[in-house]
Short mmCIF file of N, CA and C and ligand atoms in Angstrom, two decimals:
data_model
loop_
_atom_site.label_atom_id
_atom_site.label_comp_id
_atom_site.label_asym_id
_atom_site.label_seq_id
_atom_site.Cartn_x
_atom_site.Cartn_y
_atom_site.Cartn_z
N MET A 2 -19.03 -16.83 -5.70
CA MET A 2 -17.88 -16.10 -6.17
C MET A 2 -17.07 -15.54 -4.98
N LYS A 3 -15.77 -15.54 -5.08
CA LYS A 3 -14.92 -15.10 -3.94
C LYS A 3 -15.00 -13.58 -3.81
N THR A 4 -15.09 -13.10 -2.52
CA THR A 4 -15.04 -11.65 -2.34
C THR A 4 -13.62 -11.16 -2.50
N VAL A 5 -13.49 -10.17 -3.39
CA VAL A 5 -12.14 -9.65 -3.67
C VAL A 5 -12.02 -8.29 -3.08
N ALA A 6 -10.93 -8.05 -2.29
CA ALA A 6 -10.68 -6.73 -1.72
C ALA A 6 -9.42 -6.18 -2.45
N ILE A 7 -9.50 -4.90 -2.79
CA ILE A 7 -8.40 -4.28 -3.46
C ILE A 7 -7.65 -3.34 -2.55
N TYR A 8 -6.39 -3.50 -2.42
CA TYR A 8 -5.60 -2.60 -1.49
C TYR A 8 -4.61 -1.81 -2.42
N PRO A 9 -5.01 -0.57 -2.76
CA PRO A 9 -4.15 0.23 -3.62
C PRO A 9 -3.17 1.12 -2.81
N GLY A 10 -2.12 1.47 -3.44
CA GLY A 10 -1.20 2.33 -2.79
C GLY A 10 0.02 2.67 -3.66
N THR A 11 0.86 3.60 -3.20
CA THR A 11 2.03 3.93 -4.01
C THR A 11 3.15 2.92 -3.63
N PHE A 12 3.24 2.58 -2.32
CA PHE A 12 4.24 1.63 -1.88
C PHE A 12 5.70 2.04 -2.28
N ASP A 13 6.04 3.25 -1.89
CA ASP A 13 7.35 3.79 -2.32
C ASP A 13 8.25 4.02 -1.11
N PRO A 14 8.73 2.96 -0.45
CA PRO A 14 8.56 1.55 -0.69
C PRO A 14 7.49 0.96 0.33
N ILE A 15 7.21 -0.31 0.12
CA ILE A 15 6.37 -1.05 1.11
C ILE A 15 7.08 -1.06 2.44
N THR A 16 6.27 -0.87 3.51
CA THR A 16 6.81 -0.97 4.89
C THR A 16 6.18 -2.12 5.67
N ASN A 17 6.70 -2.40 6.80
CA ASN A 17 6.06 -3.47 7.63
C ASN A 17 4.63 -3.14 7.99
N GLY A 18 4.31 -1.83 8.02
CA GLY A 18 2.97 -1.39 8.32
C GLY A 18 2.02 -1.90 7.20
N HIS A 19 2.46 -1.74 5.94
CA HIS A 19 1.64 -2.24 4.82
C HIS A 19 1.55 -3.80 4.92
N VAL A 20 2.67 -4.45 5.17
CA VAL A 20 2.73 -5.91 5.22
C VAL A 20 1.72 -6.41 6.28
N ASP A 21 1.73 -5.72 7.46
CA ASP A 21 0.83 -6.09 8.49
C ASP A 21 -0.64 -6.00 8.09
N LEU A 22 -0.97 -4.89 7.38
CA LEU A 22 -2.32 -4.67 6.94
C LEU A 22 -2.74 -5.77 5.88
N ILE A 23 -1.79 -6.07 5.00
CA ILE A 23 -2.09 -7.06 3.97
C ILE A 23 -2.33 -8.47 4.61
N LYS A 24 -1.48 -8.81 5.59
CA LYS A 24 -1.66 -10.07 6.26
C LYS A 24 -3.04 -10.20 6.94
N ARG A 25 -3.37 -9.08 7.65
CA ARG A 25 -4.66 -9.10 8.34
C ARG A 25 -5.83 -9.15 7.40
N ALA A 26 -5.68 -8.44 6.30
CA ALA A 26 -6.78 -8.44 5.30
C ALA A 26 -6.92 -9.82 4.65
N ALA A 27 -5.76 -10.51 4.43
CA ALA A 27 -5.84 -11.83 3.79
C ALA A 27 -6.42 -12.84 4.69
N PHE A 28 -6.48 -12.54 5.95
CA PHE A 28 -7.08 -13.46 6.97
C PHE A 28 -8.61 -13.32 6.87
N ILE A 29 -9.05 -12.16 6.50
CA ILE A 29 -10.51 -11.84 6.42
C ILE A 29 -11.13 -12.15 5.05
N TYR A 30 -10.42 -11.63 4.02
CA TYR A 30 -11.00 -11.77 2.66
C TYR A 30 -10.41 -13.02 1.91
N PRO A 31 -11.24 -13.67 1.13
CA PRO A 31 -10.73 -14.84 0.41
C PRO A 31 -9.67 -14.46 -0.58
N LYS A 32 -9.76 -13.22 -1.19
CA LYS A 32 -8.75 -12.83 -2.14
C LYS A 32 -8.44 -11.35 -1.91
N VAL A 33 -7.16 -10.98 -1.88
CA VAL A 33 -6.76 -9.57 -1.77
C VAL A 33 -5.81 -9.25 -2.98
N ILE A 34 -6.16 -8.14 -3.64
CA ILE A 34 -5.27 -7.76 -4.72
C ILE A 34 -4.60 -6.44 -4.35
N VAL A 35 -3.35 -6.47 -4.28
CA VAL A 35 -2.56 -5.25 -3.92
C VAL A 35 -2.22 -4.54 -5.21
N LEU A 36 -2.65 -3.33 -5.38
CA LEU A 36 -2.39 -2.62 -6.66
C LEU A 36 -1.34 -1.52 -6.43
N VAL A 37 -0.31 -1.59 -7.16
CA VAL A 37 0.73 -0.61 -7.01
C VAL A 37 0.55 0.47 -8.06
N ALA A 38 0.35 1.73 -7.64
CA ALA A 38 -0.07 2.85 -8.52
C ALA A 38 1.04 3.50 -9.28
N ALA A 39 0.70 3.66 -10.59
CA ALA A 39 1.61 4.48 -11.41
C ALA A 39 1.18 5.93 -11.31
N ASP A 40 -0.14 6.14 -11.23
CA ASP A 40 -0.67 7.54 -11.19
C ASP A 40 -0.89 7.92 -9.72
N THR A 41 0.11 8.65 -9.23
CA THR A 41 -0.03 9.09 -7.78
C THR A 41 0.47 10.56 -7.78
N ARG A 42 0.07 11.27 -6.75
CA ARG A 42 0.47 12.66 -6.65
C ARG A 42 1.93 12.84 -6.27
N LYS A 43 2.56 11.71 -5.81
CA LYS A 43 3.89 11.80 -5.29
C LYS A 43 4.91 11.51 -6.36
N GLU A 44 6.09 12.12 -6.13
CA GLU A 44 7.22 11.75 -6.98
C GLU A 44 7.87 10.58 -6.32
N CYS A 45 8.03 9.46 -7.06
CA CYS A 45 8.53 8.28 -6.39
C CYS A 45 10.05 8.12 -6.48
N MET A 46 10.60 7.56 -5.43
CA MET A 46 12.01 7.25 -5.45
C MET A 46 12.28 6.02 -6.27
N PHE A 47 11.37 5.00 -6.10
CA PHE A 47 11.55 3.72 -6.81
C PHE A 47 10.66 3.66 -8.05
N SER A 48 11.13 2.93 -9.06
CA SER A 48 10.38 2.77 -10.31
C SER A 48 9.18 1.82 -10.00
N MET A 49 8.21 1.82 -10.94
CA MET A 49 7.10 0.93 -10.76
C MET A 49 7.50 -0.49 -10.64
N GLU A 50 8.43 -0.94 -11.49
CA GLU A 50 8.92 -2.36 -11.43
C GLU A 50 9.58 -2.68 -10.04
N GLU A 51 10.37 -1.71 -9.57
CA GLU A 51 11.00 -1.95 -8.28
C GLU A 51 9.98 -2.02 -7.18
N ARG A 52 8.96 -1.08 -7.20
CA ARG A 52 7.97 -1.11 -6.11
C ARG A 52 7.13 -2.40 -6.15
N VAL A 53 6.74 -2.81 -7.39
CA VAL A 53 6.00 -4.08 -7.45
C VAL A 53 6.85 -5.24 -6.96
N ARG A 54 8.11 -5.29 -7.34
CA ARG A 54 8.99 -6.40 -6.95
C ARG A 54 9.15 -6.43 -5.43
N MET A 55 9.33 -5.26 -4.86
CA MET A 55 9.51 -5.16 -3.38
C MET A 55 8.22 -5.61 -2.59
N VAL A 56 7.07 -5.27 -3.17
CA VAL A 56 5.81 -5.73 -2.49
C VAL A 56 5.75 -7.23 -2.63
N ARG A 57 6.03 -7.73 -3.82
CA ARG A 57 5.93 -9.21 -3.97
C ARG A 57 6.83 -9.90 -3.01
N GLU A 58 8.14 -9.42 -3.00
CA GLU A 58 9.14 -10.07 -2.06
C GLU A 58 8.69 -9.91 -0.62
N GLY A 59 8.08 -8.74 -0.30
CA GLY A 59 7.75 -8.45 1.10
C GLY A 59 6.67 -9.36 1.65
N ILE A 60 5.80 -9.78 0.74
CA ILE A 60 4.68 -10.63 1.25
C ILE A 60 4.87 -12.07 0.81
N HIS A 61 5.98 -12.37 0.19
CA HIS A 61 6.25 -13.69 -0.32
C HIS A 61 6.01 -14.81 0.74
N ASP A 62 5.33 -15.81 0.31
CA ASP A 62 5.06 -16.96 1.22
C ASP A 62 4.07 -16.61 2.37
N LEU A 63 3.83 -15.40 2.60
CA LEU A 63 3.00 -15.07 3.79
C LEU A 63 1.50 -15.35 3.48
N CYS A 64 1.08 -14.93 2.35
CA CYS A 64 -0.36 -14.99 2.01
C CYS A 64 -0.58 -15.55 0.56
N PRO A 65 -0.96 -16.80 0.43
CA PRO A 65 -1.14 -17.39 -0.86
C PRO A 65 -2.38 -16.75 -1.56
N ASN A 66 -3.33 -16.15 -0.82
CA ASN A 66 -4.44 -15.55 -1.46
C ASN A 66 -4.26 -14.08 -1.82
N VAL A 67 -3.00 -13.63 -1.85
CA VAL A 67 -2.78 -12.24 -2.20
C VAL A 67 -2.02 -12.16 -3.55
N GLN A 68 -2.54 -11.23 -4.35
CA GLN A 68 -1.93 -11.08 -5.72
C GLN A 68 -1.44 -9.58 -5.79
N VAL A 69 -0.32 -9.37 -6.42
CA VAL A 69 0.23 -8.03 -6.54
C VAL A 69 0.34 -7.66 -7.98
N GLU A 70 -0.21 -6.45 -8.31
CA GLU A 70 -0.16 -6.02 -9.68
C GLU A 70 0.10 -4.52 -9.82
N PRO A 71 0.76 -4.05 -10.89
CA PRO A 71 0.85 -2.67 -11.11
C PRO A 71 -0.48 -2.08 -11.66
N PHE A 72 -0.79 -0.87 -11.51
CA PHE A 72 -1.99 -0.28 -12.15
C PHE A 72 -1.79 1.13 -12.58
N GLN A 73 -2.51 1.46 -13.61
CA GLN A 73 -2.43 2.77 -14.25
C GLN A 73 -3.86 3.22 -14.50
N GLY A 74 -4.12 4.55 -14.33
CA GLY A 74 -5.48 5.01 -14.62
C GLY A 74 -6.27 5.16 -13.37
N LEU A 75 -7.59 5.25 -13.60
CA LEU A 75 -8.54 5.48 -12.46
C LEU A 75 -8.67 4.16 -11.61
N LEU A 76 -8.52 4.33 -10.36
CA LEU A 76 -8.66 3.17 -9.47
C LEU A 76 -9.95 2.47 -9.62
N VAL A 77 -11.06 3.26 -9.66
CA VAL A 77 -12.39 2.58 -9.68
C VAL A 77 -12.58 1.67 -10.93
N GLU A 78 -11.92 2.12 -12.02
CA GLU A 78 -12.01 1.34 -13.28
C GLU A 78 -11.33 0.00 -13.10
N ILE A 79 -10.20 -0.02 -12.48
CA ILE A 79 -9.43 -1.28 -12.26
C ILE A 79 -10.18 -2.15 -11.23
N VAL A 80 -10.80 -1.53 -10.26
CA VAL A 80 -11.55 -2.25 -9.24
C VAL A 80 -12.69 -2.99 -9.95
N LYS A 81 -13.37 -2.30 -10.86
CA LYS A 81 -14.49 -2.89 -11.60
C LYS A 81 -13.96 -4.02 -12.44
N LYS A 82 -12.82 -3.78 -13.09
CA LYS A 82 -12.27 -4.78 -14.00
C LYS A 82 -12.01 -6.14 -13.30
N HIS A 83 -11.65 -6.00 -11.98
CA HIS A 83 -11.42 -7.19 -11.23
C HIS A 83 -12.67 -7.80 -10.63
N GLY A 84 -13.82 -7.16 -10.93
CA GLY A 84 -15.08 -7.66 -10.41
C GLY A 84 -15.26 -7.45 -8.90
N ALA A 85 -14.46 -6.47 -8.40
CA ALA A 85 -14.46 -6.14 -6.96
C ALA A 85 -15.35 -5.04 -6.57
N LYS A 86 -15.68 -4.94 -5.30
CA LYS A 86 -16.52 -3.82 -4.78
C LYS A 86 -15.91 -3.20 -3.55
N ILE A 87 -14.82 -3.77 -3.15
CA ILE A 87 -14.22 -3.27 -1.88
C ILE A 87 -12.82 -2.72 -2.10
N ILE A 88 -12.58 -1.48 -1.64
CA ILE A 88 -11.29 -0.86 -1.63
C ILE A 88 -10.83 -0.86 -0.18
N LEU A 89 -9.65 -1.32 0.11
CA LEU A 89 -9.18 -1.33 1.47
C LEU A 89 -8.14 -0.22 1.65
N ARG A 90 -8.25 0.52 2.75
CA ARG A 90 -7.23 1.51 3.08
C ARG A 90 -6.92 1.42 4.56
N GLY A 91 -5.68 1.74 4.87
CA GLY A 91 -5.22 1.78 6.25
C GLY A 91 -5.39 3.15 6.93
N LEU A 92 -5.73 3.20 8.16
CA LEU A 92 -5.77 4.45 8.90
C LEU A 92 -4.76 4.29 10.04
N ARG A 93 -3.84 5.24 10.08
CA ARG A 93 -2.91 5.20 11.14
C ARG A 93 -3.26 6.17 12.31
N ALA A 94 -3.68 7.29 11.99
CA ALA A 94 -4.07 8.32 12.99
C ALA A 94 -5.15 9.15 12.47
N VAL A 95 -5.73 9.97 13.33
CA VAL A 95 -6.90 10.81 12.93
C VAL A 95 -6.55 11.63 11.75
N SER A 96 -5.29 12.07 11.68
CA SER A 96 -4.80 12.94 10.60
C SER A 96 -4.97 12.25 9.20
N ASP A 97 -4.97 10.93 9.16
CA ASP A 97 -5.19 10.23 7.84
C ASP A 97 -6.61 10.40 7.36
N PHE A 98 -7.54 10.65 8.34
CA PHE A 98 -8.94 10.55 8.04
C PHE A 98 -9.44 11.51 7.00
N GLU A 99 -8.94 12.73 7.05
CA GLU A 99 -9.44 13.77 6.19
C GLU A 99 -9.19 13.37 4.65
N TYR A 100 -7.93 13.05 4.44
CA TYR A 100 -7.59 12.72 3.00
C TYR A 100 -8.29 11.40 2.61
N GLU A 101 -8.32 10.46 3.54
CA GLU A 101 -8.87 9.17 3.18
C GLU A 101 -10.42 9.27 2.96
N SER A 102 -11.12 10.09 3.77
CA SER A 102 -12.56 10.23 3.59
C SER A 102 -12.83 10.89 2.25
N GLN A 103 -12.04 11.92 1.94
CA GLN A 103 -12.24 12.59 0.62
C GLN A 103 -12.05 11.63 -0.57
N MET A 104 -11.03 10.77 -0.43
CA MET A 104 -10.76 9.89 -1.55
C MET A 104 -11.89 8.81 -1.59
N ALA A 105 -12.32 8.36 -0.42
CA ALA A 105 -13.39 7.34 -0.42
C ALA A 105 -14.66 7.93 -1.05
N LEU A 106 -14.98 9.13 -0.65
CA LEU A 106 -16.24 9.76 -1.15
C LEU A 106 -16.12 10.02 -2.70
N MET A 107 -14.96 10.46 -3.13
CA MET A 107 -14.77 10.74 -4.56
C MET A 107 -14.88 9.39 -5.33
N ASN A 108 -14.25 8.37 -4.84
CA ASN A 108 -14.31 7.12 -5.51
C ASN A 108 -15.77 6.58 -5.56
N ARG A 109 -16.53 6.77 -4.52
CA ARG A 109 -17.90 6.37 -4.58
C ARG A 109 -18.76 7.19 -5.49
N ARG A 110 -18.39 8.45 -5.66
CA ARG A 110 -19.06 9.33 -6.55
C ARG A 110 -18.79 8.83 -8.01
N LEU A 111 -17.56 8.46 -8.20
CA LEU A 111 -17.19 7.98 -9.54
C LEU A 111 -17.81 6.63 -9.92
N GLU A 112 -18.01 5.84 -8.83
CA GLU A 112 -18.56 4.45 -9.04
C GLU A 112 -19.42 4.11 -7.82
N LYS A 113 -20.71 4.16 -7.96
CA LYS A 113 -21.59 3.97 -6.80
C LYS A 113 -21.44 2.67 -6.02
N GLY A 114 -21.28 1.59 -6.72
CA GLY A 114 -21.31 0.28 -6.02
C GLY A 114 -20.03 -0.04 -5.25
N ILE A 115 -19.02 0.87 -5.32
CA ILE A 115 -17.72 0.55 -4.72
C ILE A 115 -17.60 1.22 -3.32
N GLU A 116 -17.26 0.41 -2.38
CA GLU A 116 -17.14 0.94 -0.96
C GLU A 116 -15.69 0.89 -0.51
N THR A 117 -15.27 1.84 0.33
CA THR A 117 -13.95 1.82 0.90
C THR A 117 -14.07 1.32 2.36
N PHE A 118 -13.33 0.27 2.66
CA PHE A 118 -13.29 -0.22 4.03
C PHE A 118 -11.96 0.17 4.66
N PHE A 119 -11.97 0.62 5.91
CA PHE A 119 -10.76 1.12 6.57
C PHE A 119 -10.33 0.12 7.71
N MET A 120 -8.99 -0.07 7.71
CA MET A 120 -8.48 -0.91 8.76
C MET A 120 -7.50 -0.03 9.59
N ILE A 121 -7.65 -0.07 10.94
CA ILE A 121 -6.70 0.63 11.81
C ILE A 121 -5.40 -0.08 11.79
N SER A 122 -4.32 0.69 11.66
CA SER A 122 -3.01 -0.02 11.63
C SER A 122 -2.68 -0.53 13.08
N SER A 123 -1.78 -1.50 13.07
CA SER A 123 -1.36 -2.02 14.37
C SER A 123 -0.57 -0.88 15.10
N GLU A 124 -0.67 -0.88 16.41
CA GLU A 124 -0.05 0.18 17.20
C GLU A 124 1.39 0.42 16.89
N GLU A 125 2.12 -0.66 16.70
CA GLU A 125 3.59 -0.51 16.50
C GLU A 125 3.89 0.21 15.18
N TYR A 126 2.97 0.22 14.26
CA TYR A 126 3.21 0.90 13.00
C TYR A 126 2.42 2.15 12.72
N ALA A 127 1.81 2.62 13.80
CA ALA A 127 0.89 3.83 13.74
C ALA A 127 1.63 5.08 13.26
N TYR A 128 2.93 5.12 13.48
CA TYR A 128 3.68 6.33 13.13
C TYR A 128 4.61 6.07 11.98
N LEU A 129 4.45 4.98 11.29
CA LEU A 129 5.38 4.60 10.19
C LEU A 129 4.90 5.11 8.88
N SER A 130 5.78 5.61 8.03
CA SER A 130 5.39 6.06 6.67
C SER A 130 6.53 5.77 5.73
N SER A 131 6.23 5.64 4.51
CA SER A 131 7.33 5.38 3.50
C SER A 131 8.33 6.56 3.48
N SER A 132 7.75 7.81 3.60
CA SER A 132 8.63 9.01 3.54
C SER A 132 9.59 8.98 4.74
N PHE A 133 9.14 8.61 5.93
CA PHE A 133 10.04 8.56 7.04
C PHE A 133 11.19 7.52 6.81
N VAL A 134 10.76 6.37 6.29
CA VAL A 134 11.74 5.31 6.06
C VAL A 134 12.83 5.84 5.07
N LYS A 135 12.41 6.49 3.99
CA LYS A 135 13.36 6.98 3.01
C LYS A 135 14.25 8.07 3.63
N GLU A 136 13.65 8.97 4.38
CA GLU A 136 14.43 10.04 5.03
C GLU A 136 15.47 9.45 6.03
N ILE A 137 15.04 8.54 6.82
CA ILE A 137 15.97 7.91 7.87
C ILE A 137 17.12 7.21 7.14
N ALA A 138 16.75 6.42 6.11
CA ALA A 138 17.78 5.66 5.40
C ALA A 138 18.72 6.59 4.68
N SER A 139 18.23 7.69 4.11
CA SER A 139 19.07 8.61 3.35
C SER A 139 20.10 9.28 4.25
N LEU A 140 19.70 9.35 5.58
CA LEU A 140 20.59 10.06 6.53
C LEU A 140 21.46 9.04 7.34
N GLY A 141 21.41 7.81 6.86
CA GLY A 141 22.30 6.73 7.47
C GLY A 141 21.69 6.05 8.67
N GLY A 142 20.39 6.26 8.91
CA GLY A 142 19.75 5.62 10.05
C GLY A 142 19.35 4.17 9.74
N GLU A 143 18.96 3.51 10.77
CA GLU A 143 18.63 2.06 10.67
C GLU A 143 17.13 1.92 10.47
N VAL A 144 16.76 1.17 9.37
CA VAL A 144 15.39 0.99 9.14
C VAL A 144 14.97 -0.55 9.04
N ARG A 145 15.93 -1.42 9.46
CA ARG A 145 15.79 -2.82 9.35
C ARG A 145 14.54 -3.35 9.97
N THR A 146 14.09 -2.78 11.06
CA THR A 146 12.92 -3.32 11.74
C THR A 146 11.61 -2.69 11.18
N LEU A 147 11.72 -1.77 10.26
CA LEU A 147 10.53 -1.07 9.74
C LEU A 147 10.06 -1.55 8.36
N VAL A 148 10.99 -2.27 7.66
CA VAL A 148 10.62 -2.64 6.28
C VAL A 148 11.03 -4.12 6.05
N PRO A 149 10.45 -4.76 5.04
CA PRO A 149 10.89 -6.12 4.68
C PRO A 149 12.39 -6.07 4.36
N SER A 150 13.03 -7.25 4.47
CA SER A 150 14.51 -7.27 4.31
C SER A 150 14.95 -6.86 2.87
N GLY A 151 14.14 -7.21 1.87
CA GLY A 151 14.53 -6.79 0.49
C GLY A 151 14.57 -5.26 0.36
N VAL A 152 13.56 -4.60 1.02
CA VAL A 152 13.51 -3.12 0.98
C VAL A 152 14.74 -2.49 1.68
N ASP A 153 15.05 -3.10 2.78
CA ASP A 153 16.27 -2.65 3.54
C ASP A 153 17.51 -2.76 2.68
N LYS A 154 17.58 -3.88 1.96
CA LYS A 154 18.72 -4.10 1.05
C LYS A 154 18.77 -3.02 -0.05
N GLU A 155 17.61 -2.79 -0.63
CA GLU A 155 17.51 -1.78 -1.70
C GLU A 155 17.95 -0.40 -1.21
N LEU A 156 17.42 -0.04 -0.08
CA LEU A 156 17.72 1.24 0.56
C LEU A 156 19.23 1.38 0.80
N ARG A 157 19.79 0.30 1.30
CA ARG A 157 21.24 0.31 1.58
C ARG A 157 22.04 0.54 0.30
N LYS A 158 21.60 -0.21 -0.73
CA LYS A 158 22.24 -0.03 -2.03
C LYS A 158 22.17 1.36 -2.51
N ARG A 159 20.99 1.91 -2.44
CA ARG A 159 20.72 3.27 -2.94
C ARG A 159 21.57 4.29 -2.15
N PHE A 160 21.63 4.11 -0.88
CA PHE A 160 22.38 5.10 -0.09
C PHE A 160 23.73 4.62 0.38
N THR A 161 24.20 3.53 -0.33
CA THR A 161 25.48 2.93 -0.07
C THR A 161 25.85 2.84 1.36
N LEU A 162 24.89 2.19 2.09
CA LEU A 162 25.10 1.99 3.58
C LEU A 162 25.67 0.58 3.88
N ALA A 163 25.71 -0.24 2.82
CA ALA A 163 26.02 -1.68 3.03
C ALA A 163 27.35 -1.90 3.75
N1 COA B 223 1.60 1.29 7.38
C1 COA B 223 2.56 2.09 7.05
N2 COA B 223 2.42 3.18 6.31
C2 COA B 223 1.16 3.42 5.88
C3 COA B 223 0.10 2.59 6.21
C4 COA B 223 0.31 1.46 6.99
N3 COA B 223 -0.65 0.62 7.35
N4 COA B 223 -0.97 3.11 5.56
C5 COA B 223 -0.58 4.23 4.87
N5 COA B 223 0.71 4.36 5.08
C6 COA B 223 1.53 5.54 4.60
C7 COA B 223 2.33 5.19 3.39
O1 COA B 223 3.60 4.73 3.77
C8 COA B 223 2.35 6.55 2.68
O2 COA B 223 3.38 7.33 3.30
P1 COA B 223 4.07 8.49 2.44
O3 COA B 223 3.03 9.58 2.25
O4 COA B 223 5.11 8.92 3.39
O5 COA B 223 4.55 7.96 1.16
C9 COA B 223 1.03 7.17 3.02
O6 COA B 223 0.61 6.52 4.19
C10 COA B 223 -0.11 6.87 2.06
O7 COA B 223 0.38 6.02 1.08
P2 COA B 223 -0.39 4.85 0.38
O8 COA B 223 -1.23 4.04 1.30
O9 COA B 223 0.58 4.20 -0.50
O10 COA B 223 -1.41 5.61 -0.45
P3 COA B 223 -1.31 6.80 -1.43
O11 COA B 223 -2.00 7.95 -0.78
O12 COA B 223 0.12 7.01 -1.86
O13 COA B 223 -2.05 6.15 -2.64
C11 COA B 223 -3.69 6.04 -4.41
C12 COA B 223 -3.07 6.80 -3.21
C13 COA B 223 -2.64 5.41 -5.25
C14 COA B 223 -4.56 4.94 -3.81
C15 COA B 223 -4.49 7.08 -5.12
O14 COA B 223 -3.63 8.08 -5.53
C16 COA B 223 -5.13 6.51 -6.39
O15 COA B 223 -6.12 5.85 -6.35
N6 COA B 223 -4.55 6.79 -7.58
C17 COA B 223 -5.07 6.36 -8.90
C18 COA B 223 -5.77 7.49 -9.64
C19 COA B 223 -7.13 7.73 -9.12
O16 COA B 223 -8.05 6.88 -9.22
N7 COA B 223 -7.34 8.90 -8.59
C20 COA B 223 -8.64 9.30 -8.03
C21 COA B 223 -8.63 9.15 -6.52
S1 COA B 223 -10.13 9.77 -5.82
#
């Protein structure tokens, strides 16, 4: 059976940092499922449909072994439903560690057999976040090199920068 790795996130919106991590994961794992979360602590700028579409467009053609899906409810339940045991998360800086370790421990408490594997982000994306991207775009700044082209287009439309 193929090892399946689950990469969950809010992706509001997907950035080149996420794309980089997905590409690297797809090189290691036979199958990667990117799960776009409905239940997140954040208030999203983009709807679930928009976020899923932008993730799909962002990784289009790059990785045939990557599947993108929306998800609702407890992460560990969806992970189990996919027959997976691995949750993938990115670490950009030490500051990510506290939140990420709490989430990993809580997920393992909820479901013993599921492990979280961390991947260090590439240097060039270590300071990148979806919030920064939205803030910069909303203030008329250039984000073309930070996000897939479809996301850049969406942000331009939203903030009428075109
Ligand atoms: N490159 C660029 N940015 C990155 C990154 C990378 N490699 N890795 C993380 N980030 C950034 C994101 O852009 C995002 O930035 P933002 O805070 O400015 O939006 C931030 O790091 C984290 O976002 P993301 O990776 O999308 O994760 P999240 O914390 O939004 O997602 C869920 C959390 C969805 C996985 C979690 O809430 C969840 O599992 N929800 C389902 C309900 C559940 O089971 N809850 C119990 C959890 S114990």
